[in-house]
PDB file of C-alpha atoms in Angstrom:
ATOM      1  CA  MET O   1     -21.084  13.584  26.633  1.00 89.00           C
ATOM      2  CA  ASN O   2     -17.975  11.843  27.897  1.00 93.00           C
ATOM      3  CA  ALA O   3     -17.582  10.817  31.547  1.00 95.00           C
ATOM      4  CA  TYR O   4     -15.843  14.004  32.683  1.00 94.00           C
ATOM      5  CA  GLU O   5     -18.432  16.206  30.975  1.00 95.00           C
ATOM      6  CA  ILE O   6     -21.104  14.323  32.918  1.00 96.00           C
ATOM      7  CA  VAL O   7     -19.113  14.900  36.133  1.00 95.00           C
ATOM      8  CA  LEU O   8     -19.151  18.647  35.450  1.00 95.00           C
ATOM      9  CA  LYS O   9     -22.851  18.502  34.583  1.00 95.00           C
ATOM     10  CA  SER O  10     -23.626  16.747  37.889  1.00 95.00           C
ATOM     11  CA  ARG O  11     -22.025  19.680  39.737  1.00 94.00           C
ATOM     12  CA  GLU O  12     -23.565  22.409  37.605  1.00 92.00           C
ATOM     13  CA  LYS O  13     -24.860  25.548  39.291  1.00 90.00           C
ATOM     14  CA  GLY O  14     -28.632  25.822  39.207  1.00 89.00           C
ATOM     15  CA  ARG O  15     -29.206  22.071  39.168  1.00 94.00           C
ATOM     16  CA  PRO O  16     -32.273  21.069  41.254  1.00 96.00           C
ATOM     17  CA  THR O  17     -31.298  20.149  44.812  1.00 96.00           C
ATOM     18  CA  ALA O  18     -32.957  17.716  47.210  1.00 97.00           C
ATOM     19  CA  LEU O  19     -35.304  20.422  48.511  1.00 97.00           C
ATOM     20  CA  LYS O  20     -36.555  21.061  44.972  1.00 96.00           C
ATOM     21  CA  TYR O  21     -37.299  17.347  44.524  1.00 97.00           C
ATOM     22  CA  ILE O  22     -39.019  17.166  47.902  1.00 97.00           C
ATOM     23  CA  GLY O  23     -41.088  20.279  47.169  1.00 96.00           C
ATOM     24  CA  SER O  24     -42.114  18.950  43.744  1.00 96.00           C
ATOM     25  CA  ILE O  25     -42.875  15.347  44.713  1.00 97.00           C
ATOM     26  CA  VAL O  26     -43.810  15.204  48.406  1.00 97.00           C
ATOM     27  CA  GLU O  27     -47.028  16.713  49.731  1.00 97.00           C
ATOM     28  CA  ASN O  28     -47.507  18.007  53.284  1.00 96.00           C
ATOM     29  CA  PHE O  29     -43.791  17.672  54.056  1.00 97.00           C
ATOM     30  CA  ILE O  30     -42.872  18.199  57.704  1.00 98.00           C
ATOM     31  CA  GLU O  31     -39.150  18.420  58.445  1.00 97.00           C
ATOM     32  CA  LEU O  32     -37.871  16.626  61.538  1.00 97.00           C
ATOM     33  CA  HIS O  33     -34.610  17.528  63.236  1.00 96.00           C
ATOM     34  CA  GLY O  34     -31.775  16.098  65.281  1.00 94.00           C
ATOM     35  CA  ASP O  35     -30.121  12.759  65.966  1.00 93.00           C
ATOM     36  CA  ARG O  36     -31.043  12.822  69.697  1.00 93.00           C
ATOM     37  CA  ARG O  37     -27.347  12.512  70.507  1.00 92.00           C
ATOM     38  CA  PHE O  38     -25.421  15.599  69.434  1.00 94.00           C
ATOM     39  CA  ALA O  39     -26.994  18.060  66.999  1.00 93.00           C
ATOM     40  CA  ASP O  40     -29.086  18.652  63.913  1.00 95.00           C
ATOM     41  CA  ASP O  41     -27.050  18.384  60.699  1.00 94.00           C
ATOM     42  CA  LYS O  42     -28.519  20.668  58.044  1.00 95.00           C
ATOM     43  CA  ALA O  43     -26.682  18.860  55.243  1.00 96.00           C
ATOM     44  CA  ILE O  44     -29.377  16.197  55.574  1.00 97.00           C
ATOM     45  CA  VAL O  45     -32.986  17.336  55.306  1.00 97.00           C
ATOM     46  CA  ALA O  46     -35.401  14.693  56.569  1.00 97.00           C
ATOM     47  CA  GLY O  47     -39.032  14.359  57.516  1.00 98.00           C
ATOM     48  CA  ILE O  48     -42.408  12.880  56.706  1.00 98.00           C
ATOM     49  CA  GLY O  49     -45.021  13.612  54.060  1.00 98.00           C
ATOM     50  CA  THR O  50     -47.207  11.955  51.459  1.00 98.00           C
ATOM     51  CA  ILE O  51     -46.914  11.028  47.779  1.00 97.00           C
ATOM     52  CA  SER O  52     -50.344  10.896  46.147  1.00 96.00           C
ATOM     53  CA  GLY O  53     -51.764  10.241  49.611  1.00 96.00           C
ATOM     54  CA  MET O  54     -49.237   7.534  50.563  1.00 97.00           C
ATOM     55  CA  PRO O  55     -47.333   8.327  53.793  1.00 98.00           C
ATOM     56  CA  VAL O  56     -43.552   8.334  53.275  1.00 98.00           C
ATOM     57  CA  THR O  57     -40.365   9.187  55.121  1.00 98.00           C
ATOM     58  CA  VAL O  58     -38.077  11.379  53.022  1.00 98.00           C
ATOM     59  CA  ILE O  59     -34.344  11.923  53.522  1.00 98.00           C
ATOM     60  CA  GLY O  60     -32.308  14.169  51.243  1.00 97.00           C
ATOM     61  CA  ILE O  61     -28.715  15.390  51.142  1.00 97.00           C
ATOM     62  CA  GLU O  62     -29.037  19.106  50.437  1.00 97.00           C
ATOM     63  CA  LYS O  63     -26.192  21.090  48.837  1.00 94.00           C
ATOM     64  CA  GLY O  64     -27.906  24.462  48.863  1.00 91.00           C
ATOM     65  CA  SER O  65     -28.736  26.810  45.996  1.00 89.00           C
ATOM     66  CA  ASP O  66     -26.846  30.076  46.612  1.00 89.00           C
ATOM     67  CA  THR O  67     -23.692  30.845  48.605  1.00 92.00           C
ATOM     68  CA  HIS O  68     -25.500  31.551  51.888  1.00 93.00           C
ATOM     69  CA  ASP O  69     -27.619  28.418  51.451  1.00 92.00           C
ATOM     70  CA  LYS O  70     -24.607  26.243  50.588  1.00 93.00           C
ATOM     71  CA  ILE O  71     -22.777  27.367  53.734  1.00 95.00           C
ATOM     72  CA  ALA O  72     -25.873  26.688  55.852  1.00 94.00           C
ATOM     73  CA  HIS O  73     -26.115  23.146  54.446  1.00 94.00           C
ATOM     74  CA  ASN O  74     -22.330  22.574  54.583  1.00 93.00           C
ATOM     75  CA  PHE O  75     -22.256  22.122  50.783  1.00 93.00           C
ATOM     76  CA  GLY O  76     -24.059  18.794  51.158  1.00 94.00           C
ATOM     77  CA  CYS O  77     -21.237  17.207  53.168  1.00 95.00           C
ATOM     78  CA  ALA O  78     -22.940  15.498  56.100  1.00 96.00           C
ATOM     79  CA  HIS O  79     -21.556  15.034  59.608  1.00 96.00           C
ATOM     80  CA  PRO O  80     -22.057  11.835  61.661  1.00 97.00           C
ATOM     81  CA  GLU O  81     -25.123  13.340  63.298  1.00 97.00           C
ATOM     82  CA  GLY O  82     -26.688  13.678  59.841  1.00 97.00           C
ATOM     83  CA  TYR O  83     -26.449   9.946  59.210  1.00 97.00           C
ATOM     84  CA  ARG O  84     -27.646   9.202  62.738  1.00 97.00           C
ATOM     85  CA  LYS O  85     -30.646  11.461  62.148  1.00 97.00           C
ATOM     86  CA  ALA O  86     -31.342   9.536  58.940  1.00 97.00           C
ATOM     87  CA  VAL O  87     -31.163   6.199  60.758  1.00 97.00           C
ATOM     88  CA  ARG O  88     -33.481   7.497  63.492  1.00 97.00           C
ATOM     89  CA  LEU O  89     -36.114   8.390  60.899  1.00 98.00           C
ATOM     90  CA  MET O  90     -35.620   5.136  58.967  1.00 98.00           C
ATOM     91  CA  LYS O  91     -36.337   3.126  62.117  1.00 97.00           C
ATOM     92  CA  GLU O  92     -39.377   5.287  62.823  1.00 97.00           C
ATOM     93  CA  ALA O  93     -40.559   4.600  59.249  1.00 97.00           C
ATOM     94  CA  GLU O  94     -40.106   0.866  59.805  1.00 97.00           C
ATOM     95  CA  LYS O  95     -42.211   1.042  62.971  1.00 97.00           C
ATOM     96  CA  PHE O  96     -45.133   2.541  61.028  1.00 96.00           C
ATOM     97  CA  HIS O  97     -44.334   0.620  57.813  1.00 95.00           C
ATOM     98  CA  ARG O  98     -43.820   3.813  55.818  1.00 97.00           C
ATOM     99  CA  PRO O  99     -41.657   3.613  52.670  1.00 98.00           C
ATOM    100  CA  VAL O 100     -38.322   5.466  52.818  1.00 98.00           C
ATOM    101  CA  LEU O 101     -37.325   7.742  49.926  1.00 98.00           C
ATOM    102  CA  CYS O 102     -33.766   9.131  49.761  1.00 98.00           C
ATOM    103  CA  PHE O 103     -32.377  11.836  47.478  1.00 98.00           C
ATOM    104  CA  VAL O 104     -28.585  11.781  47.221  1.00 97.00           C
ATOM    105  CA  ASP O 105     -26.418  14.685  46.050  1.00 96.00           C
ATOM    106  CA  THR O 106     -23.036  14.974  47.746  1.00 95.00           C
ATOM    107  CA  SER O 107     -19.347  15.081  46.910  1.00 92.00           C
ATOM    108  CA  GLY O 108     -18.824  13.007  50.069  1.00 92.00           C
ATOM    109  CA  ALA O 109     -19.297  13.037  53.817  1.00 94.00           C
ATOM    110  CA  TYR O 110     -17.597  15.815  55.763  1.00 93.00           C
ATOM    111  CA  CYS O 111     -14.014  14.865  56.617  1.00 90.00           C
ATOM    112  CA  GLY O 112     -13.170  17.458  59.273  1.00 93.00           C
ATOM    113  CA  ILE O 113     -11.597  16.694  62.641  1.00 96.00           C
ATOM    114  CA  GLY O 114     -14.865  17.083  64.556  1.00 94.00           C
ATOM    115  CA  ALA O 115     -16.665  14.648  62.265  1.00 95.00           C
ATOM    116  CA  GLU O 116     -13.901  12.092  62.704  1.00 95.00           C
ATOM    117  CA  GLU O 117     -13.939  12.547  66.476  1.00 95.00           C
ATOM    118  CA  ARG O 118     -17.687  11.912  66.538  1.00 95.00           C
ATOM    119  CA  GLY O 119     -17.346   8.681  64.522  1.00 95.00           C
ATOM    120  CA  GLN O 120     -17.935   9.529  60.870  1.00 95.00           C
ATOM    121  CA  SER O 121     -16.989   6.114  59.483  1.00 95.00           C
ATOM    122  CA  GLU O 122     -19.010   4.275  62.145  1.00 96.00           C
ATOM    123  CA  ALA O 123     -22.060   6.450  61.488  1.00 96.00           C
ATOM    124  CA  ILE O 124     -21.935   5.740  57.744  1.00 97.00           C
ATOM    125  CA  ALA O 125     -21.333   2.019  58.311  1.00 96.00           C
ATOM    126  CA  MET O 126     -24.303   1.779  60.674  1.00 96.00           C
ATOM    127  CA  SER O 127     -26.479   3.727  58.252  1.00 97.00           C
ATOM    128  CA  ILE O 128     -25.663   1.194  55.514  1.00 96.00           C
ATOM    129  CA  LEU O 129     -26.248  -1.764  57.826  1.00 96.00           C
ATOM    130  CA  ASP O 130     -29.496  -0.460  59.300  1.00 96.00           C
ATOM    131  CA  MET O 131     -30.839   0.539  55.885  1.00 97.00           C
ATOM    132  CA  ILE O 132     -30.174  -2.938  54.482  1.00 96.00           C
ATOM    133  CA  ARG O 133     -32.033  -4.470  57.450  1.00 96.00           C
ATOM    134  CA  LEU O 134     -35.112  -2.220  57.224  1.00 97.00           C
ATOM    135  CA  LYS O 135     -38.380  -4.120  56.952  1.00 97.00           C
ATOM    136  CA  THR O 136     -40.080  -1.459  54.868  1.00 97.00           C
ATOM    137  CA  PRO O 137     -39.641  -0.434  51.192  1.00 98.00           C
ATOM    138  CA  THR O 138     -36.728   1.861  50.354  1.00 98.00           C
ATOM    139  CA  LEU O 139     -35.694   3.771  47.235  1.00 98.00           C
ATOM    140  CA  THR O 140     -32.698   6.020  46.580  1.00 98.00           C
ATOM    141  CA  VAL O 141     -32.608   8.539  43.733  1.00 98.00           C
ATOM    142  CA  ILE O 142     -29.205  10.019  42.873  1.00 98.00           C
ATOM    143  CA  ILE O 143     -29.862  13.550  41.646  1.00 97.00           C
ATOM    144  CA  GLY O 144     -26.348  14.975  41.190  1.00 96.00           C
ATOM    145  CA  GLU O 145     -23.121  13.751  42.713  1.00 95.00           C
ATOM    146  CA  GLY O 146     -23.127  10.376  44.421  1.00 94.00           C
ATOM    147  CA  GLY O 147     -19.755  10.650  46.087  1.00 90.00           C
ATOM    148  CA  SER O 148     -18.014   7.966  48.144  1.00 89.00           C
ATOM    149  CA  GLY O 149     -19.339   6.682  51.485  1.00 90.00           C
ATOM    150  CA  GLY O 150     -21.271   9.908  51.917  1.00 92.00           C
ATOM    151  CA  ALA O 151     -23.608   8.729  49.166  1.00 95.00           C
ATOM    152  CA  LEU O 152     -23.522   5.018  49.987  1.00 94.00           C
ATOM    153  CA  GLY O 153     -24.718   5.735  53.527  1.00 95.00           C
ATOM    154  CA  LEU O 154     -28.165   6.537  52.083  1.00 97.00           C
ATOM    155  CA  SER O 155     -28.075   4.219  49.062  1.00 96.00           C
ATOM    156  CA  ALA O 156     -28.484   0.754  50.585  1.00 95.00           C
ATOM    157  CA  ALA O 157     -32.001   0.645  49.154  1.00 97.00           C
ATOM    158  CA  ASP O 158     -34.254  -1.852  47.358  1.00 97.00           C
ATOM    159  CA  GLU O 159     -33.349  -0.019  44.151  1.00 97.00           C
ATOM    160  CA  VAL O 160     -31.143   2.896  43.147  1.00 97.00           C
ATOM    161  CA  TRP O 161     -32.356   5.242  40.413  1.00 98.00           C
ATOM    162  CA  ILE O 162     -30.109   7.882  38.869  1.00 97.00           C
ATOM    163  CA  THR O 163     -30.771  10.855  36.599  1.00 97.00           C
ATOM    164  CA  GLU O 164     -28.912  10.717  33.292  1.00 96.00           C
ATOM    165  CA  THR O 165     -26.297  13.382  34.112  1.00 96.00           C
ATOM    166  CA  SER O 166     -25.629  12.261  37.689  1.00 97.00           C
ATOM    167  CA  THR O 167     -22.652  10.244  38.930  1.00 96.00           C
ATOM    168  CA  TYR O 168     -22.079   7.574  41.584  1.00 96.00           C
ATOM    169  CA  SER O 169     -18.533   6.673  42.534  1.00 94.00           C
ATOM    170  CA  VAL O 170     -16.255   5.346  45.258  1.00 92.00           C
ATOM    171  CA  ILE O 171     -14.129   8.517  45.047  1.00 91.00           C
ATOM    172  CA  SER O 172     -14.089  11.826  43.196  1.00 89.00           C
ATOM    173  CA  PRO O 173     -12.242  11.837  39.846  1.00 92.00           C
ATOM    174  CA  GLU O 174      -9.824  14.425  41.275  1.00 90.00           C
ATOM    175  CA  GLY O 175      -9.054  12.220  44.265  1.00 89.00           C
ATOM    176  CA  CYS O 176      -8.639   9.163  42.052  1.00 92.00           C
ATOM    177  CA  ALA O 177      -6.240  10.983  39.709  1.00 94.00           C
ATOM    178  CA  SER O 178      -4.173  12.240  42.660  1.00 92.00           C
ATOM    179  CA  ILE O 179      -3.859   8.720  44.079  1.00 92.00           C
ATOM    180  CA  LEU O 180      -3.280   6.712  40.896  1.00 91.00           C
ATOM    181  CA  TRP O 181      -1.216   9.145  38.845  1.00 93.00           C
ATOM    182  CA  LYS O 182      -0.101  11.672  41.490  1.00 92.00           C
ATOM    183  CA  ASP O 183      -1.486  14.199  39.019  1.00 89.00           C
ATOM    184  CA  SER O 184      -4.894  15.826  39.503  1.00 82.00           C
ATOM    185  CA  SER O 185      -4.857  17.071  35.891  1.00 88.00           C
ATOM    186  CA  LYS O 186      -5.656  13.521  34.769  1.00 93.00           C
ATOM    187  CA  VAL O 187      -9.197  13.941  36.053  1.00 94.00           C
ATOM    188  CA  ALA O 188     -10.765  13.136  32.657  1.00 94.00           C
ATOM    189  CA  GLU O 189      -8.935   9.797  32.455  1.00 94.00           C
ATOM    190  CA  ALA O 190      -9.944   9.021  36.027  1.00 94.00           C
ATOM    191  CA  SER O 191     -13.578   9.769  35.221  1.00 94.00           C
ATOM    192  CA  GLU O 192     -13.528   7.170  32.440  1.00 94.00           C
ATOM    193  CA  CYS O 193     -11.824   4.555  34.628  1.00 94.00           C
ATOM    194  CA  LEU O 194     -14.246   4.938  37.519  1.00 95.00           C
ATOM    195  CA  LYS O 195     -17.321   3.913  35.471  1.00 94.00           C
ATOM    196  CA  LEU O 196     -19.344   6.529  37.313  1.00 95.00           C
ATOM    197  CA  THR O 197     -21.921   7.539  34.694  1.00 96.00           C
ATOM    198  CA  ALA O 198     -25.567   6.510  34.803  1.00 96.00           C
ATOM    199  CA  ASN O 199     -25.238   4.139  31.855  1.00 95.00           C
ATOM    200  CA  ASP O 200     -22.103   2.550  33.332  1.00 95.00           C
ATOM    201  CA  LEU O 201     -23.898   1.984  36.624  1.00 95.00           C
ATOM    202  CA  LEU O 202     -26.946   0.526  34.892  1.00 95.00           C
ATOM    203  CA  SER O 203     -24.803  -1.969  32.962  1.00 94.00           C
ATOM    204  CA  LEU O 204     -22.929  -2.940  36.143  1.00 93.00           C
ATOM    205  CA  GLY O 205     -26.137  -3.470  38.119  1.00 93.00           C
ATOM    206  CA  ALA O 206     -25.330  -0.733  40.637  1.00 94.00           C
ATOM    207  CA  ALA O 207     -28.415   1.197  39.496  1.00 96.00           C
ATOM    208  CA  GLU O 208     -31.759  -0.157  38.359  1.00 96.00           C
ATOM    209  CA  ARG O 209     -33.066   2.791  36.380  1.00 96.00           C
ATOM    210  CA  VAL O 210     -31.722   5.824  34.496  1.00 97.00           C
ATOM    211  CA  LEU O 211     -34.113   8.792  34.540  1.00 96.00           C
ATOM    212  CA  ALA O 212     -34.307  11.058  31.493  1.00 95.00           C
ATOM    213  CA  GLU O 213     -34.059  14.592  32.884  1.00 93.00           C
ATOM    214  CA  ASP O 214     -36.116  16.479  30.286  1.00 88.00           C
ATOM    215  CA  GLY O 215     -34.533  19.746  31.411  1.00 90.00           C
ATOM    216  CA  PHE O 216     -35.899  19.163  34.920  1.00 94.00           C
ATOM    217  CA  SER O 217     -39.275  20.412  33.742  1.00 94.00           C
ATOM    218  CA  ASP O 218     -42.544  20.165  35.647  1.00 94.00           C
ATOM    219  CA  SER O 219     -43.384  17.077  33.599  1.00 95.00           C
ATOM    220  CA  PHE O 220     -40.132  15.442  34.757  1.00 96.00           C
ATOM    221  CA  PHE O 221     -41.072  15.856  38.419  1.00 97.00           C
ATOM    222  CA  ALA O 222     -44.684  14.816  37.795  1.00 96.00           C
ATOM    223  CA  GLY O 223     -43.522  11.677  35.985  1.00 96.00           C
ATOM    224  CA  LEU O 224     -40.992  10.837  38.681  1.00 97.00           C
ATOM    225  CA  LYS O 225     -43.646  11.293  41.370  1.00 97.00           C
ATOM    226  CA  GLY O 226     -45.892   8.784  39.606  1.00 97.00           C
ATOM    227  CA  GLU O 227     -43.067   6.268  39.166  1.00 97.00           C
ATOM    228  CA  ILE O 228     -42.066   6.507  42.828  1.00 98.00           C
ATOM    229  CA  TYR O 229     -45.672   6.026  43.917  1.00 98.00           C
ATOM    230  CA  GLU O 230     -46.085   2.924  41.738  1.00 98.00           C
ATOM    231  CA  PHE O 231     -42.752   1.533  42.936  1.00 98.00           C
ATOM    232  CA  PHE O 232     -43.716   1.839  46.607  1.00 98.00           C
ATOM    233  CA  LYS O 233     -47.233   0.563  45.928  1.00 97.00           C
ATOM    234  CA  GLU O 234     -45.797  -2.689  44.536  1.00 97.00           C
ATOM    235  CA  LYS O 235     -43.099  -3.029  47.200  1.00 97.00           C
ATOM    236  CA  MET O 236     -45.658  -2.616  49.996  1.00 96.00           C
ATOM    237  CA  LYS O 237     -47.219  -5.912  48.852  1.00 96.00           C
ATOM    238  CA  ILE O 238     -44.006  -7.816  49.668  1.00 96.00           C
ATOM    239  CA  PRO O 239     -43.628  -9.284  53.188  1.00 96.00           C
ATOM    240  CA  PRO O 240     -41.206  -7.195  55.302  1.00 95.00           C
ATOM    241  CA  GLU O 241     -38.778 -10.069  55.933  1.00 96.00           C
ATOM    242  CA  GLN O 242     -38.618 -10.802  52.197  1.00 97.00           C
ATOM    243  CA  LEU O 243     -37.887  -7.126  51.447  1.00 96.00           C
ATOM    244  CA  ALA O 244     -34.872  -7.140  53.764  1.00 96.00           C
ATOM    245  CA  GLU O 245     -33.619 -10.460  52.381  1.00 96.00           C
ATOM    246  CA  GLU O 246     -33.879  -9.288  48.761  1.00 96.00           C
ATOM    247  CA  ARG O 247     -32.064  -6.057  49.633  1.00 96.00           C
ATOM    248  CA  TYR O 248     -29.298  -8.011  51.349  1.00 95.00           C
ATOM    249  CA  ARG O 249     -28.906 -10.273  48.310  1.00 95.00           C
ATOM    250  CA  ARG O 250     -28.724  -7.236  46.031  1.00 94.00           C
ATOM    251  CA  PHE O 251     -25.679  -5.981  47.903  1.00 91.00           C
ATOM    252  CA  ARG O 252     -24.085  -9.412  48.237  1.00 91.00           C
ATOM    253  CA  LYS O 253     -23.997  -9.542  44.429  1.00 88.00           C
ATOM    254  CA  PHE O 254     -21.634  -6.567  44.402  1.00 83.00           C
TER     255      PHE O 254
END
């Protein structure tokens, strides 16, 4: 597939959402709500659970599965309170030295007037900063669209993994084409230029692992669960200060 075909695949109807990943990988999941400042943003589903008995904090950007569900979750476009909820749970995870697992699938953070009034850019910036500083293991898995700052706000992790037909980009191909060529029909050319595919990101060092999707079968989720468990098991052996320093150096390389 070319880059634009992968873009379309990442947005495909019926693709597993964050809640599917959480339900397939995390045991005893308990959802927690609210940023303790304004509201509970349903675009970000977050809580605690276990993976093969290991306590974890899980944060996922949820797009929704059907029309009613998509509206309820704001099509996966988070408000500032969503990122502040995520930061609240990350800091709680740090306190109890629980690993933090993030699932990212969003076209971008919500850009409405209310979100801007409540400090959208500041909320994303603080989420990035606080995530880099966390003294507990972190992992982000991109499971569909990894769009703009909306994705980066939950991707300042020890490692970023991405499924083979997902994307991760500073801007949508449509937005890029409109800015560079003043012509949104050039979306295929923009997709190639943005280097947003899993293999592009792996070669650039923006992602550490590309996950073969295997049709999103039960064996895919079982295998991913085992890999996540082993990843956290190894990272838990590293001193907390060293974890934060290595994460900082990872992003300085960019």
